[in-house]
Short mmCIF file of C-alpha atoms in Angstrom, two decimals:
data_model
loop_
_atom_site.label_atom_id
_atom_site.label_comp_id
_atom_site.label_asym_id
_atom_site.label_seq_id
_atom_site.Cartn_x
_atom_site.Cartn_y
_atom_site.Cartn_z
CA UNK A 254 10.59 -7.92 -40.05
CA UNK A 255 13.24 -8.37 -37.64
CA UNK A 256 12.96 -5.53 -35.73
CA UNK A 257 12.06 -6.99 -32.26
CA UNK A 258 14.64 -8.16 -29.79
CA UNK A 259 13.46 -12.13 -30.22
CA UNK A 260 12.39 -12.92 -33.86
CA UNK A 261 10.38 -15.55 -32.77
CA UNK A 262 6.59 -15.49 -31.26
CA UNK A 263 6.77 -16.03 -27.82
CA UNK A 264 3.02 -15.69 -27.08
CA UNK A 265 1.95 -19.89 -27.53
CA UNK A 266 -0.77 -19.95 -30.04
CA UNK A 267 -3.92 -21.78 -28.42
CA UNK A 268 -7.27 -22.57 -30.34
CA UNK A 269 -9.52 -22.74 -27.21
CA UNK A 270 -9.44 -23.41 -23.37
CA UNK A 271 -9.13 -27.13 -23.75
CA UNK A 272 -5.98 -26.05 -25.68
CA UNK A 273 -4.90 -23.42 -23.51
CA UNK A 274 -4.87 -25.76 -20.62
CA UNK A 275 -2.34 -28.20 -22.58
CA UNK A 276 -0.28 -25.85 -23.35
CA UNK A 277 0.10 -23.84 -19.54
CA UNK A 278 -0.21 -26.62 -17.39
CA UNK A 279 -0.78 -30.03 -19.08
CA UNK A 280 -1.03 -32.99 -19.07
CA UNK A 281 -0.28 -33.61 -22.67
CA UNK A 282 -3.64 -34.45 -24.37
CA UNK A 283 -5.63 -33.75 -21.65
CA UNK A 284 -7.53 -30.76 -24.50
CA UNK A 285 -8.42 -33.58 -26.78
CA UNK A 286 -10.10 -35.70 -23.73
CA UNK A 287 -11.67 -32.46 -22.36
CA UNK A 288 -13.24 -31.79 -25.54
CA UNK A 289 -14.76 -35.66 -25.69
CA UNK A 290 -15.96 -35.21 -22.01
CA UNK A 291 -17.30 -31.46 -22.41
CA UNK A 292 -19.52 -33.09 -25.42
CA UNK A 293 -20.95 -35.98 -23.09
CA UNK A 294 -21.58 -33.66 -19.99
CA UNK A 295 -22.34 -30.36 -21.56
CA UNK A 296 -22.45 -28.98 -18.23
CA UNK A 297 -18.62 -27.26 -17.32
CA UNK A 298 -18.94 -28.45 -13.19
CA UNK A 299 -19.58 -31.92 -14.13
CA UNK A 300 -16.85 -32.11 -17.33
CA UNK A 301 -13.84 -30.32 -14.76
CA UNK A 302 -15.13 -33.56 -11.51
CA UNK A 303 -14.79 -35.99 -14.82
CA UNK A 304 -11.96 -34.79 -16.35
CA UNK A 305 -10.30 -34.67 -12.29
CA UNK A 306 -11.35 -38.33 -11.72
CA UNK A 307 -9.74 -39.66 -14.91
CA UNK A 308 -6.25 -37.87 -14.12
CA UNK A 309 -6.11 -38.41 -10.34
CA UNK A 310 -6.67 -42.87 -11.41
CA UNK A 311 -4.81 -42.54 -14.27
CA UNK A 312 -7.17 -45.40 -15.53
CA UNK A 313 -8.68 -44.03 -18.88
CA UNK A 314 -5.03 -44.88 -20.71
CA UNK A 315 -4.34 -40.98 -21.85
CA UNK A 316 -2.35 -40.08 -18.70
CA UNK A 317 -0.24 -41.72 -16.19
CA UNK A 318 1.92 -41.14 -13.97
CA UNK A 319 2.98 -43.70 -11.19
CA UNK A 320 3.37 -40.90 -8.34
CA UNK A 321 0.30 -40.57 -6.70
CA UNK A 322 0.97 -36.77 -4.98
CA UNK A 323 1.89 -35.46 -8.83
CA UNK A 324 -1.26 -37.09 -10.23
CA UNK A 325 -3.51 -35.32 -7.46
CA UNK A 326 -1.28 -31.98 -7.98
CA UNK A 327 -1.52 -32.15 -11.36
CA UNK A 328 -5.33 -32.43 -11.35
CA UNK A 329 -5.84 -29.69 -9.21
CA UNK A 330 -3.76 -27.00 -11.50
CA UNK A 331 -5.47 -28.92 -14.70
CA UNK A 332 -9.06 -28.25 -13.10
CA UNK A 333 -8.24 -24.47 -11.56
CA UNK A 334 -7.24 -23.59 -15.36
CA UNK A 335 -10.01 -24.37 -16.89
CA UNK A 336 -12.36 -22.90 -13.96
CA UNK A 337 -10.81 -20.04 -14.27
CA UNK A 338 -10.78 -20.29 -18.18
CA UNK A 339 -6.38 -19.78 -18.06
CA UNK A 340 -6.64 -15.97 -18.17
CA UNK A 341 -5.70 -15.85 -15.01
CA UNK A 342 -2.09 -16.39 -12.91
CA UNK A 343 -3.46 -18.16 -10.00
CA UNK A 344 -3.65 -22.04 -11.37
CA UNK A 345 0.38 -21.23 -11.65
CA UNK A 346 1.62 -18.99 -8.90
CA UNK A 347 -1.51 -19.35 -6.67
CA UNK A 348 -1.30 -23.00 -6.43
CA UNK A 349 2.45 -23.97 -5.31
CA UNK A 350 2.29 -27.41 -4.62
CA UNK A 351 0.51 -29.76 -3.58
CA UNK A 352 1.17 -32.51 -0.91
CA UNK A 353 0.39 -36.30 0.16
CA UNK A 354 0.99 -36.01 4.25
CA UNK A 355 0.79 -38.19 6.93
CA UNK A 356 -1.50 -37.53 10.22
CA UNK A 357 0.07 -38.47 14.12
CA UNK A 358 -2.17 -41.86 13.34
CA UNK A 359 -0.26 -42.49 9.96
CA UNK A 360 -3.22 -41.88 7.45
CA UNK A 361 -2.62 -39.64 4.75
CA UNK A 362 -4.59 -37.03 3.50
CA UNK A 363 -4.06 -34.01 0.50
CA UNK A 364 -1.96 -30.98 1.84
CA UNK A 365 -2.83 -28.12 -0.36
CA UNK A 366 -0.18 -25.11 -0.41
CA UNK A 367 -1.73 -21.21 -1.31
CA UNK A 368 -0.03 -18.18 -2.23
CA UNK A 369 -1.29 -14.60 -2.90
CA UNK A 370 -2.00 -14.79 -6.28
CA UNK A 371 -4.39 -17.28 -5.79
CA UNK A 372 -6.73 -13.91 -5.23
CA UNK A 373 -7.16 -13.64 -8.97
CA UNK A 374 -8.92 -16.90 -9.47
CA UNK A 375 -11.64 -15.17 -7.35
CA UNK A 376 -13.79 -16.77 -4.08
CA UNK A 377 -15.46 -19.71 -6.21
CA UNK A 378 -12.58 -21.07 -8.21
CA UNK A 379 -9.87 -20.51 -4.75
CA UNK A 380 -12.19 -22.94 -3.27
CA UNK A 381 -12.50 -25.76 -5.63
CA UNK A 382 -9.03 -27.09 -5.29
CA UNK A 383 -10.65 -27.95 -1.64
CA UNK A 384 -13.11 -29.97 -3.23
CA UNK A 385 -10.91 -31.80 -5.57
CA UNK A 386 -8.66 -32.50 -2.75
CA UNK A 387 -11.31 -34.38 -0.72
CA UNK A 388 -12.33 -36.22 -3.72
CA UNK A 389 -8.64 -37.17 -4.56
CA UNK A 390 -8.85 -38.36 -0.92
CA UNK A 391 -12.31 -39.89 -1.55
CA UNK A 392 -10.74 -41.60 -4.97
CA UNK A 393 -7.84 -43.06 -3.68
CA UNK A 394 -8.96 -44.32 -0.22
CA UNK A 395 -7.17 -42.00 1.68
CA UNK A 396 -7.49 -40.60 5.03
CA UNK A 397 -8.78 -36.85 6.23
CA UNK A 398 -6.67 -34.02 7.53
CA UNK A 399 -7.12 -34.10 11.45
CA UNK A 400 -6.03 -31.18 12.91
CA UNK A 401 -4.67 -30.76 16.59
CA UNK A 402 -5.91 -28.33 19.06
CA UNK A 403 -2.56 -25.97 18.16
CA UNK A 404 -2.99 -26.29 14.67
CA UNK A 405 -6.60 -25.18 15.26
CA UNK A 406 -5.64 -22.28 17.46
CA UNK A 407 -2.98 -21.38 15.20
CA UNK A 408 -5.70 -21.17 12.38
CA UNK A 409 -7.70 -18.89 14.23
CA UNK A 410 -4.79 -16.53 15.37
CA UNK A 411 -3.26 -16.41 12.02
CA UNK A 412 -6.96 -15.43 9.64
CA UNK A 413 -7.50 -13.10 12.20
CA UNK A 414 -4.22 -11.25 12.14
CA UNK A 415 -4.71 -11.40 8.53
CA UNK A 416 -8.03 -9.92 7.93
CA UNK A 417 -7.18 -7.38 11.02
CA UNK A 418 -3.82 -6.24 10.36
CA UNK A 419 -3.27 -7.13 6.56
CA UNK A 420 -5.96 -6.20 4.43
CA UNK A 421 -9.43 -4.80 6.02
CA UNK A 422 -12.12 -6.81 4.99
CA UNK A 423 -16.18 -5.21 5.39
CA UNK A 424 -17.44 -8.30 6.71
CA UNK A 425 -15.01 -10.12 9.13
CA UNK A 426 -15.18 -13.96 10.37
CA UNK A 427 -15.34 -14.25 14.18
CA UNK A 428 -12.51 -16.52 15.53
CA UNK A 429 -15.37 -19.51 16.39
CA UNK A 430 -16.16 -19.33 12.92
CA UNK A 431 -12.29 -19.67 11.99
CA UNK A 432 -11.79 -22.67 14.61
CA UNK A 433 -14.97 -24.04 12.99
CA UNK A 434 -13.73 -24.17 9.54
CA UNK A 435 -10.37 -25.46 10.90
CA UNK A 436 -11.33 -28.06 13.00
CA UNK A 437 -14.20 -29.64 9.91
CA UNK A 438 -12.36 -29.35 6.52
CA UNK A 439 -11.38 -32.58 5.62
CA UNK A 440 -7.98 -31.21 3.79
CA UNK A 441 -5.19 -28.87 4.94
CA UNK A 442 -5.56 -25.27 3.73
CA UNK A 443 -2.09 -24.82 3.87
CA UNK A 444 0.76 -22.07 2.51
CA UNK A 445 3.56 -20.33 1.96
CA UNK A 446 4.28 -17.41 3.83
CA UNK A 447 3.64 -13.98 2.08
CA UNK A 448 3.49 -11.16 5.17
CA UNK A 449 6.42 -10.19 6.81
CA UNK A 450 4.07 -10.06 10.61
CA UNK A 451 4.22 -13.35 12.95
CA UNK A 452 1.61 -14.85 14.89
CA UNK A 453 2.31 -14.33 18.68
CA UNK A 454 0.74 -17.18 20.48
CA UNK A 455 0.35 -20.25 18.61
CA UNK A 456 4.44 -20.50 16.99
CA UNK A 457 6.16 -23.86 15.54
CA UNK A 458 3.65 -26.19 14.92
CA UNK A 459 4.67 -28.50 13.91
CA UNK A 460 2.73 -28.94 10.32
CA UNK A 461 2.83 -25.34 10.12
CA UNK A 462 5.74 -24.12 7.35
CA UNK A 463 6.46 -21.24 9.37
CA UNK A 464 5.63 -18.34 12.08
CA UNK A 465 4.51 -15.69 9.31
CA UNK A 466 1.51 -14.82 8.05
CA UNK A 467 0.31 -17.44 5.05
CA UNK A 468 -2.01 -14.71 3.25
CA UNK A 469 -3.08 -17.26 0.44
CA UNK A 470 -4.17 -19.57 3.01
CA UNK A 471 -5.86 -17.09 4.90
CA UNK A 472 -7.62 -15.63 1.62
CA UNK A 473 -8.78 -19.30 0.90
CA UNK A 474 -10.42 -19.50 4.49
CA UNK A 475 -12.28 -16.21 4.27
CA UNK A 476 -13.15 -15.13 1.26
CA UNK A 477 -13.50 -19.17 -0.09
CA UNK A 478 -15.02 -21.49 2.68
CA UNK A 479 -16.48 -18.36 4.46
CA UNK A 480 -18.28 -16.15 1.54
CA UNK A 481 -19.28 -19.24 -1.15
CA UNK A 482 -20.18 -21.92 2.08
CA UNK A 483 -23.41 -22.75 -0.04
CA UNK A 484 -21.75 -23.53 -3.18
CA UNK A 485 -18.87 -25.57 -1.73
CA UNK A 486 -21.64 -27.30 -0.07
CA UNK A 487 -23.26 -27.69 -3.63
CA UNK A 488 -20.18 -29.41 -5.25
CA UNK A 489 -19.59 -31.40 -1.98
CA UNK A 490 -22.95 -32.75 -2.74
CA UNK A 491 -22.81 -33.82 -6.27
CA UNK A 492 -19.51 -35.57 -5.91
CA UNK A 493 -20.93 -37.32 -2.27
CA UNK A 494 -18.77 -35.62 0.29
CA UNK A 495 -19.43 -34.48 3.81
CA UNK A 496 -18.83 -30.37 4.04
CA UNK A 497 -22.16 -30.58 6.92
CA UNK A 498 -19.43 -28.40 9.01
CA UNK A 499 -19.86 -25.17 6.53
CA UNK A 500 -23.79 -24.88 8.30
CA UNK A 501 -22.60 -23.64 11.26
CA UNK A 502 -21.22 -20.64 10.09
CA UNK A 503 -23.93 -20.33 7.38
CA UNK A 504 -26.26 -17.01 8.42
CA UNK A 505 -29.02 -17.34 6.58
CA UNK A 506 -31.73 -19.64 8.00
CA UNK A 507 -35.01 -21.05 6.12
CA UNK A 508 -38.25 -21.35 7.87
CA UNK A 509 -41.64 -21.88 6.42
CA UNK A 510 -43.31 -19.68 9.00
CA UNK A 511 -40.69 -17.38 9.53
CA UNK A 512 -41.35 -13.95 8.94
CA UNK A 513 -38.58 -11.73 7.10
CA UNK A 514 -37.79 -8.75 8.36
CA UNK A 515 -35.23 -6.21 6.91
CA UNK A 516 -33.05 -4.40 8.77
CA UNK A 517 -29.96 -1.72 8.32
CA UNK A 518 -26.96 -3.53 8.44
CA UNK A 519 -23.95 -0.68 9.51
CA UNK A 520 -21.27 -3.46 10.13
CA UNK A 521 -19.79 -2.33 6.43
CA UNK A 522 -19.03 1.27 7.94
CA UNK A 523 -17.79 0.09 11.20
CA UNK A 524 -13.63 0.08 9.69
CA UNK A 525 -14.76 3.51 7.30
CA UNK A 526 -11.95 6.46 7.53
CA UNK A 527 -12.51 9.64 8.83
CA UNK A 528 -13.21 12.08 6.47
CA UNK A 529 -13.76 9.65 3.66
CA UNK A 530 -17.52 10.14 1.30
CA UNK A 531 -20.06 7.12 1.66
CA UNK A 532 -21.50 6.30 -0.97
CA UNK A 533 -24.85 5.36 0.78
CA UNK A 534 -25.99 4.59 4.09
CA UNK A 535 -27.92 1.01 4.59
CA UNK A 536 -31.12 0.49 3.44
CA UNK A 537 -31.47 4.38 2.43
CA UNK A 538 -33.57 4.71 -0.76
CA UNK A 539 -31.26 5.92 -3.33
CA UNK A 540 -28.10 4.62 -2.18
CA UNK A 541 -25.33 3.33 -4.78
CA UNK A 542 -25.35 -0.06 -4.80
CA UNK A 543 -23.65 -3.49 -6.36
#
């Protein structure tokens, strides 16, 4: 009727997610081919490794595009929207970019850059882009990331600050576990600098964007790789990767013989206020739980 300050619709009518995709982060007709491949696979893991194969080639005739580094970033955002069914901001302002970079030996490997936001997408989907890179790497015959013993440290020293100083997480990675994951995953969880705080000991490395705190990075590290290890090992599987690196910080171990035994775990009060109510103490009968 006129009455708004735009007469036209802003809000870009979709029909479903394979449209919704299109339309927030392309490629153009990447819905139509998503629909074809989510009828062959039925299942949505294997459709979104399909669907990220044919646009990182380029091979299938829908898409091209003759710069390899756009066709992996592109893939990523393309396979983070539809994981996270494009209701969320993270694909877009969680995601940057992504890079093609070179290691001291000159291989290449995939150079993914996280900001905040990419906490909506929640632990699973803020790990997959992981995945995807490795495969891109896999795909395209590229190297790995190799870190170097500062970039490790500098890992370490920079999750830790975060999850100490930033935001106060109940269950909180050790730094082995940190240099663990930094030294073994094949691509660079890498980022743009949210937190105003510095690391102290480990400043201008080189690869490193900058002395601040990366709190997307560090998000991806703990609440990612260190909370979902099994199912990144899952996908890592199916699409014939090596993530063998995410058992060692794994803390659940299976043994035939091995008797289970239960026992109150207080490390979630350890960081509680003074004066605040719990809501139950561990292993009480009763106690609220999720």
């Amino acid at each position: 009727t006129g009455f708004d300050v735009c007469p036209e619709v802003e809000c870009i009518p979709v029909t479903d997610l394979a449209d919704r995709t299109e339309k927030l982060v392309g490629p153009m007709g990447v819905a139509t081919r998503f629909r074809e491949i989510l009828e062959e696979e039925k299942d949505r893991m294997k459709a979104i490794f399909q669907l990220f194969k044919e646009i990182v080639l380029a091979e299938k005739g829908w898409y091209s595009n003759p710069d390899m580094e756009k066709r992996v970033e592109q893939g990523i955002k393309t396979c983070l929207v539809v994981m996270t069914e494009g209701v969320v901001v993270a694909p877009l302002d969680g995601l940057p970019y992504v890079k093609i970079s070179p290691n001291p030996d000159g291989s290449k490997y995939v150079d993914i850059y996280f900001a905040g936001p990419i906490r909506a997408a929640g632990a699973s989907a803020a790990v997959l882009p992981l995945i995807l890179g490795d495969y891109a790497q896999k795909l395209l015959g590229l190297g790995r990331y190799s870190p170097t013993h500062a970039e490790i440290e500098r890992y370490a020293e920079e999750v830790d600050i975060y999850q100490t100083d930033v935001i106060s997480r109940q269950i909180k990675m050790t730094l082995d576990e940190l240099r663990i994951i930094a030294a073994g995953c094949p691509v660079c969880v890498n980022g743009i600098p949210t937190e105003e705080l510095e690391v102290t000991a480990w400043r201008n490395v080189p690869r490193v964007p900058s002395n601040r705190i990366r709190g997307g990075m560090a998000l991806v590290i703990t609440e990612g790789l260190g909370l979902k290890a099994l199912k990144v090992m899952s996908w890592a599987k199916q699409l014939g990767l090596d993530w063998g690196f995410l058992e060692k910080i794994i803390k659940l171990e299976k043994k035939a013989d091995q008797v289970i035994e239960l026992k109150p775990n207080w490390k979630y009060l350890e960081g509680v206020a003074a004066g605040r109510p719990l809501l139950a103490y561990p292993s009480e009968w009763g106690g609220f739980r999720l």
